[in-house]
Short mmCIF file of C-alpha atoms and ligand atoms in Angstrom, two decimals:
data_model
loop_
_atom_site.label_atom_id
_atom_site.label_comp_id
_atom_site.label_asym_id
_atom_site.label_seq_id
_atom_site.Cartn_x
_atom_site.Cartn_y
_atom_site.Cartn_z
CA MET U 227 0.08 0.10 0.11
CA ILE U 228 1.42 3.07 -0.84
CA VAL U 229 1.16 5.65 2.59
CA PRO U 230 0.83 9.18 1.35
CA GLY U 231 2.92 12.72 3.69
CA SER U 232 0.58 15.02 3.88
CA SER U 233 3.29 17.38 0.99
CA SER U 234 2.73 14.41 -1.38
CA GLN U 235 -0.58 13.28 -1.60
CA LEU U 236 -0.30 13.62 -5.33
CA LEU U 237 3.49 12.34 -5.51
CA ALA U 238 2.04 9.14 -4.14
CA ALA U 239 -1.58 8.58 -5.77
CA ALA U 240 0.39 9.09 -9.21
CA LEU U 241 3.26 6.60 -7.87
CA ALA U 242 0.00 4.42 -6.89
CA GLU U 243 -1.25 4.68 -10.20
CA GLU U 244 2.13 3.89 -11.80
CA THR U 245 2.74 0.51 -9.60
CA GLY U 246 -0.73 -0.96 -9.55
CA ARG U 247 -1.04 -0.40 -5.61
CA PRO U 248 -3.88 0.81 -3.63
CA LEU U 249 -3.15 3.85 -2.06
CA ALA U 250 -3.81 4.60 1.65
CA THR U 251 -5.91 7.46 2.44
CA PRO U 252 -4.10 8.55 6.23
CA THR U 253 -5.52 11.32 8.39
CA TYR U 254 -3.30 14.38 9.51
CA ASP U 255 -4.27 16.28 13.00
CA ARG U 256 -3.20 18.81 14.93
CA PHE U 257 -3.65 18.53 19.20
CA PRO U 258 -4.82 22.36 20.96
CA ASP U 259 -0.78 21.94 21.91
CA GLY U 260 0.71 21.58 17.96
CA GLU U 261 1.42 17.96 18.81
CA THR U 262 0.13 16.47 15.44
CA LEU U 263 -1.49 12.99 13.94
CA ALA U 264 -1.00 11.06 11.20
CA ALA U 265 -2.71 8.44 11.58
CA VAL U 266 -3.40 5.73 8.49
CA PRO U 267 -6.83 4.02 9.27
CA ASP U 268 -7.81 2.49 6.03
CA PHE U 269 -3.36 0.87 6.48
CA ALA U 270 -4.98 -3.78 4.84
CA GLY U 271 -1.68 -5.56 4.27
CA ASP U 272 1.97 -6.38 5.49
CA GLU U 273 4.13 -3.83 2.26
CA ALA U 274 4.18 -0.25 3.31
CA THR U 275 5.68 2.32 0.49
CA ILE U 276 5.53 6.15 3.18
CA VAL U 277 5.98 8.91 0.66
CA ALA U 278 6.26 11.68 2.26
CA ALA U 279 8.49 14.94 1.45
CA THR U 280 9.88 16.47 5.02
CA ASP U 281 9.66 19.51 3.15
CA SER U 282 9.03 21.69 7.30
CA ASP U 283 10.20 20.53 10.83
CA ALA U 284 6.34 18.88 11.07
CA ALA U 285 6.42 16.20 7.77
CA TRP U 286 9.13 15.20 9.81
CA VAL U 287 7.56 14.10 12.96
CA GLU U 288 4.74 12.74 10.48
CA LEU U 289 7.65 11.43 8.02
CA LEU U 290 8.34 8.79 11.85
CA GLN U 291 4.48 9.08 12.85
CA LEU U 292 3.65 6.85 9.91
CA GLN U 293 6.07 4.96 9.81
CA ASP U 294 4.35 3.66 13.47
CA ALA U 295 1.36 3.42 12.79
CA VAL U 296 1.23 1.23 9.55
CA ARG U 297 3.89 -0.87 12.13
CA GLU U 298 1.04 -1.13 14.67
CA ALA U 299 -1.39 -1.66 11.80
CA GLY U 300 0.55 -5.06 10.80
CA ALA U 301 2.95 -3.94 8.10
CA GLU U 302 6.32 -6.24 7.69
CA ARG U 303 8.18 -4.61 5.51
CA VAL U 304 8.48 -1.22 4.87
CA THR U 305 10.05 1.07 2.47
CA THR U 306 10.41 4.94 2.86
CA VAL U 307 10.71 6.95 0.02
CA VAL U 308 11.85 10.53 0.58
CA PRO U 309 10.73 12.75 -2.88
CA TYR U 310 12.57 15.68 -0.64
CA MET U 311 14.81 15.60 1.53
CA GLY U 312 14.79 18.16 3.89
CA TYR U 313 17.99 19.38 5.70
CA ALA U 314 20.26 17.89 3.84
CA ARG U 315 22.49 20.92 2.58
CA GLN U 316 23.76 20.04 5.95
CA ASP U 317 25.84 17.58 5.69
CA GLU U 318 28.60 18.46 7.31
CA SER U 319 29.07 20.38 10.97
CA PHE U 320 29.96 24.02 9.31
CA GLY U 321 31.22 25.69 11.90
CA ASP U 322 32.20 25.16 16.06
CA GLY U 323 29.53 23.18 18.04
CA GLU U 324 27.36 23.14 14.37
CA PRO U 325 25.03 18.72 14.18
CA VAL U 326 25.11 17.54 11.08
CA SER U 327 21.62 17.30 10.54
CA ALA U 328 21.88 15.83 7.81
CA ARG U 329 22.74 12.68 9.22
CA ALA U 330 20.88 13.29 12.89
CA MET U 331 16.87 13.38 10.33
CA ALA U 332 18.11 9.92 7.91
CA ARG U 333 19.08 7.69 11.47
CA ALA U 334 15.69 8.69 12.76
CA ILE U 335 13.93 7.36 9.80
CA SER U 336 16.28 4.19 9.48
CA THR U 337 14.42 3.83 12.88
CA GLY U 338 11.07 2.51 10.99
CA THR U 339 12.06 1.46 7.69
CA ASP U 340 13.44 -1.66 6.31
CA ARG U 341 14.78 0.47 3.53
CA VAL U 342 15.04 4.42 1.90
CA VAL U 343 15.25 5.45 -1.85
CA LEU U 344 15.76 9.35 -2.22
CA VAL U 345 15.16 11.50 -5.07
CA ASN U 346 18.72 13.48 -5.90
CA PRO U 347 19.48 14.83 -2.43
CA HIS U 348 21.86 17.90 -2.34
CA GLU U 349 24.84 15.27 -1.67
CA PRO U 350 24.37 11.96 -3.01
CA GLY U 351 26.13 10.95 0.20
CA VAL U 352 24.02 11.83 2.68
CA ALA U 353 22.47 7.88 1.33
CA ASP U 354 24.85 7.16 3.77
CA PHE U 355 24.20 8.67 6.63
CA TYR U 356 20.66 6.25 7.19
CA ASP U 357 21.25 2.58 9.08
CA ALA U 358 18.79 1.10 6.79
CA PRO U 359 19.62 0.42 3.05
CA ALA U 360 18.77 3.88 1.42
CA GLU U 361 19.53 4.06 -2.31
CA THR U 362 19.05 6.85 -4.68
CA VAL U 363 17.25 7.75 -7.30
CA ASP U 364 17.98 10.26 -10.52
CA ALA U 365 14.82 11.96 -11.54
CA ALA U 366 16.41 15.16 -13.61
CA GLY U 367 16.01 13.62 -16.94
CA ALA U 368 12.47 14.10 -16.56
CA LEU U 369 12.63 17.79 -16.53
CA ALA U 370 13.27 18.57 -20.49
CA GLU U 371 9.53 16.98 -21.30
CA PRO U 372 8.33 20.52 -20.05
CA LEU U 373 10.70 22.31 -22.07
CA PRO U 374 9.52 24.70 -25.41
CA GLY U 375 10.62 21.94 -28.19
CA ASP U 376 11.61 24.81 -30.19
CA LEU U 377 14.66 26.41 -27.78
CA ALA U 378 17.17 28.34 -30.02
CA GLU U 379 21.34 26.98 -29.47
CA PRO U 380 19.87 25.38 -26.08
CA LEU U 381 22.65 26.36 -23.28
CA PHE U 382 22.44 23.89 -20.45
CA LEU U 383 23.80 26.17 -18.23
CA ALA U 384 24.49 24.53 -14.33
CA PRO U 385 24.48 27.62 -11.26
CA ASP U 386 27.35 26.51 -10.12
CA GLU U 387 30.09 23.27 -10.88
CA GLY U 388 27.03 21.35 -7.73
CA ALA U 389 25.15 21.15 -10.28
CA VAL U 390 26.31 20.06 -14.02
CA GLY U 391 25.80 16.71 -13.41
CA ILE U 392 22.60 17.16 -13.86
CA ALA U 393 22.58 20.07 -16.06
CA GLN U 394 24.29 17.68 -18.95
CA THR U 395 20.97 14.75 -17.09
CA VAL U 396 18.82 17.30 -19.36
CA ARG U 397 20.21 18.22 -21.54
CA ASP U 398 20.61 14.15 -22.63
CA ALA U 399 16.59 13.88 -21.75
CA TYR U 400 16.36 16.86 -24.52
CA GLY U 401 18.71 15.62 -27.27
CA ALA U 402 20.36 18.93 -28.49
CA GLY U 403 22.56 21.93 -26.91
CA GLU U 404 25.89 22.67 -24.41
CA THR U 405 26.56 22.02 -20.63
CA ASP U 406 28.96 25.43 -18.23
CA TYR U 407 28.26 26.21 -15.68
CA PHE U 408 28.02 29.25 -13.51
CA GLU U 409 31.15 29.76 -10.55
CA LYS U 410 28.89 31.39 -7.78
CA HIS U 411 29.95 32.59 -4.56
CA ARG U 412 27.59 32.87 -1.54
CA ASP U 413 28.59 35.16 1.35
CA ARG U 414 27.34 32.75 4.73
CA GLU U 415 26.75 35.84 6.74
CA THR U 416 23.89 37.35 4.81
CA GLY U 417 22.87 34.96 2.07
CA ALA U 418 23.81 37.03 -1.15
CA VAL U 419 24.88 35.48 -4.37
CA ALA U 420 27.48 36.48 -6.15
CA VAL U 421 27.70 34.32 -9.59
CA SER U 422 30.82 34.58 -12.12
CA PRO U 423 29.79 34.01 -16.14
CA SER U 424 30.93 30.94 -18.30
CA ASP U 425 32.74 32.58 -20.87
CA ALA U 426 29.74 30.65 -23.44
CA PRO U 427 28.10 32.66 -25.46
CA VAL U 428 24.44 33.76 -24.86
CA SER U 429 23.34 36.41 -27.02
CA GLY U 430 20.32 35.16 -28.62
CA ARG U 431 20.89 32.09 -27.37
CA ASP U 432 17.87 30.14 -25.17
CA VAL U 433 19.20 29.22 -21.43
CA VAL U 434 18.24 26.86 -18.91
CA VAL U 435 19.63 26.95 -15.50
CA VAL U 436 19.22 22.73 -13.51
CA ASP U 437 20.15 23.35 -10.19
CA ASP U 438 19.36 20.66 -7.70
CA ILE U 439 16.58 22.80 -5.78
CA VAL U 440 15.54 26.97 -5.83
CA ALA U 441 15.36 27.68 -2.14
CA THR U 442 14.99 31.11 -1.63
CA GLY U 443 15.87 31.41 -5.32
CA SER U 444 19.54 33.55 -4.16
CA THR U 445 20.72 31.29 -7.12
CA MET U 446 19.04 31.60 -9.92
CA SER U 447 18.01 34.47 -9.76
CA GLU U 448 21.13 36.05 -10.11
CA SER U 449 22.13 33.72 -12.82
CA VAL U 450 19.35 34.36 -14.61
CA ALA U 451 19.42 38.96 -13.83
CA VAL U 452 23.50 37.97 -15.52
CA LEU U 453 22.12 35.44 -18.22
CA THR U 454 19.76 38.10 -19.24
CA GLU U 455 22.25 41.93 -19.20
CA ARG U 456 24.23 39.39 -21.37
CA GLY U 457 21.60 38.52 -23.95
CA ALA U 458 20.34 35.59 -23.72
CA GLY U 459 16.86 34.73 -25.50
CA ARG U 460 14.25 32.38 -23.07
CA VAL U 461 15.46 31.94 -19.12
CA LEU U 462 13.79 29.39 -18.19
CA ALA U 463 14.74 27.48 -14.72
CA ALA U 464 14.43 23.92 -14.19
CA CYS U 465 15.05 22.27 -10.40
CA VAL U 466 13.68 19.27 -9.06
CA HIS U 467 12.74 20.59 -5.80
CA PRO U 468 10.97 24.07 -6.60
CA MET U 469 11.01 24.81 -3.01
CA LEU U 470 10.75 28.17 -3.89
CA ALA U 471 10.76 29.75 0.43
CA ALA U 472 10.26 32.79 0.85
CA ASN U 473 9.92 35.43 -2.25
CA ALA U 474 11.53 33.07 -4.81
CA VAL U 475 9.19 33.87 -7.17
CA THR U 476 8.73 37.15 -7.22
CA LYS U 477 12.91 37.24 -7.71
CA LEU U 478 12.83 35.11 -11.07
CA ARG U 479 10.22 36.86 -12.46
CA GLY U 480 12.16 40.14 -11.43
CA ALA U 481 15.13 38.68 -13.22
CA GLY U 482 13.22 37.94 -16.16
CA VAL U 483 12.52 34.10 -15.78
CA ASP U 484 10.82 33.02 -18.80
CA ARG U 485 9.18 29.48 -17.08
CA ILE U 486 10.11 27.92 -13.99
CA VAL U 487 9.81 23.90 -14.50
CA GLY U 488 10.59 21.76 -11.42
CA SER U 489 9.53 18.19 -10.17
CA ASP U 490 6.46 16.78 -8.14
CA THR U 491 9.19 15.93 -5.29
CA ILE U 492 7.29 18.93 -3.72
CA GLU U 493 4.49 20.33 -5.14
CA ARG U 494 3.95 23.22 -6.06
CA GLY U 495 2.23 25.49 -8.53
CA CYS U 496 5.74 25.30 -10.89
CA SER U 497 6.30 21.02 -10.52
CA VAL U 498 4.64 20.64 -13.39
CA VAL U 499 6.63 17.38 -13.92
CA SER U 500 5.99 13.90 -12.07
CA VAL U 501 8.89 11.65 -10.75
CA ALA U 502 6.41 8.92 -10.02
CA PRO U 503 7.91 6.82 -13.45
CA VAL U 504 11.18 6.68 -11.98
CA LEU U 505 9.78 6.61 -8.64
CA ALA U 506 8.21 3.50 -9.93
CA ASP U 507 11.07 1.51 -12.04
CA ALA U 508 13.54 1.79 -8.84
CA LEU U 509 11.01 0.19 -6.83
CA GLU U 510 10.41 -1.97 -8.95
C1 R5P P 676 23.58 24.64 -3.68
O1 R5P P 676 24.61 24.04 -3.44
C2 R5P P 676 21.91 24.39 -4.17
O2 R5P P 676 23.21 23.68 -5.56
C3 R5P P 676 21.58 25.48 -4.74
O3 R5P P 676 22.31 26.62 -5.90
C4 R5P P 676 20.78 26.35 -3.09
O4 R5P P 676 20.76 25.45 -2.76
C5 R5P P 676 20.04 27.01 -3.77
O5 R5P P 676 19.93 27.90 -2.16
P1 R5P P 676 18.88 28.84 -3.18
O6 R5P P 676 17.81 29.36 -4.62
O7 R5P P 676 18.22 30.13 -1.58
O8 R5P P 676 20.23 30.68 -3.70
#
């Protein structure tokens, strides 16, 4: 049975359809003191696949409760799909006394599952933090599907070197174009981002900026603004995880983005592609 977290209901339903497995209807309640209570009253069977993006602190608690609820209801085997793993960018201790938050979260999830499947975690190495067997799937190729078929001399650009791999994946899935990347510097105090353009000529070309996540939108909007200033044609933003926190969307619009394309690992208005087919293959 596929068991959705409250923020992954569309993806879980799509995955149920892809796999032919039944879809549970959990309840998500909250007590007056703020504590959450996620339950799966209609759970049946001995196998559960929980699908829950951990895009908020409440979602983490809910996921742990769903794991416990299905065990309580008789599940002997539990698979936990984390379409978007929050805290994955805190994959090391960046300062004195700071935690490795990704490791703490991974350990907590591991206690209630037999298997973990992650979609494009920010650092693939976070899979090693899990005590349960954990694997990662790459869903970036799906981002090519909604791109216009008539991109002019397309350039698939990563806003930093770390995103070059997924930019190449999207280019390969699109079937045409070049790849390149910017150098990025982020001020840790202010969060402000500056990018150093590559030498690639962009004048008149359509550019797809590809990243794993758009969080505050600083990285993407700075990249879009630089490309627009340099005379690029259409500039599109593509990401696996459209977190789009705070004023990310308006920053991107202000920078001149033509279109924002994201997947349903985090369900937003721009989640125009589903990672369900890739997950269904992984779960076979
Ligand atoms: C960083 O290395 C990531 O790939 C993203 O570029 C970054 O997390 C995006 O964050 P923001 O949208 O806040 O600039």
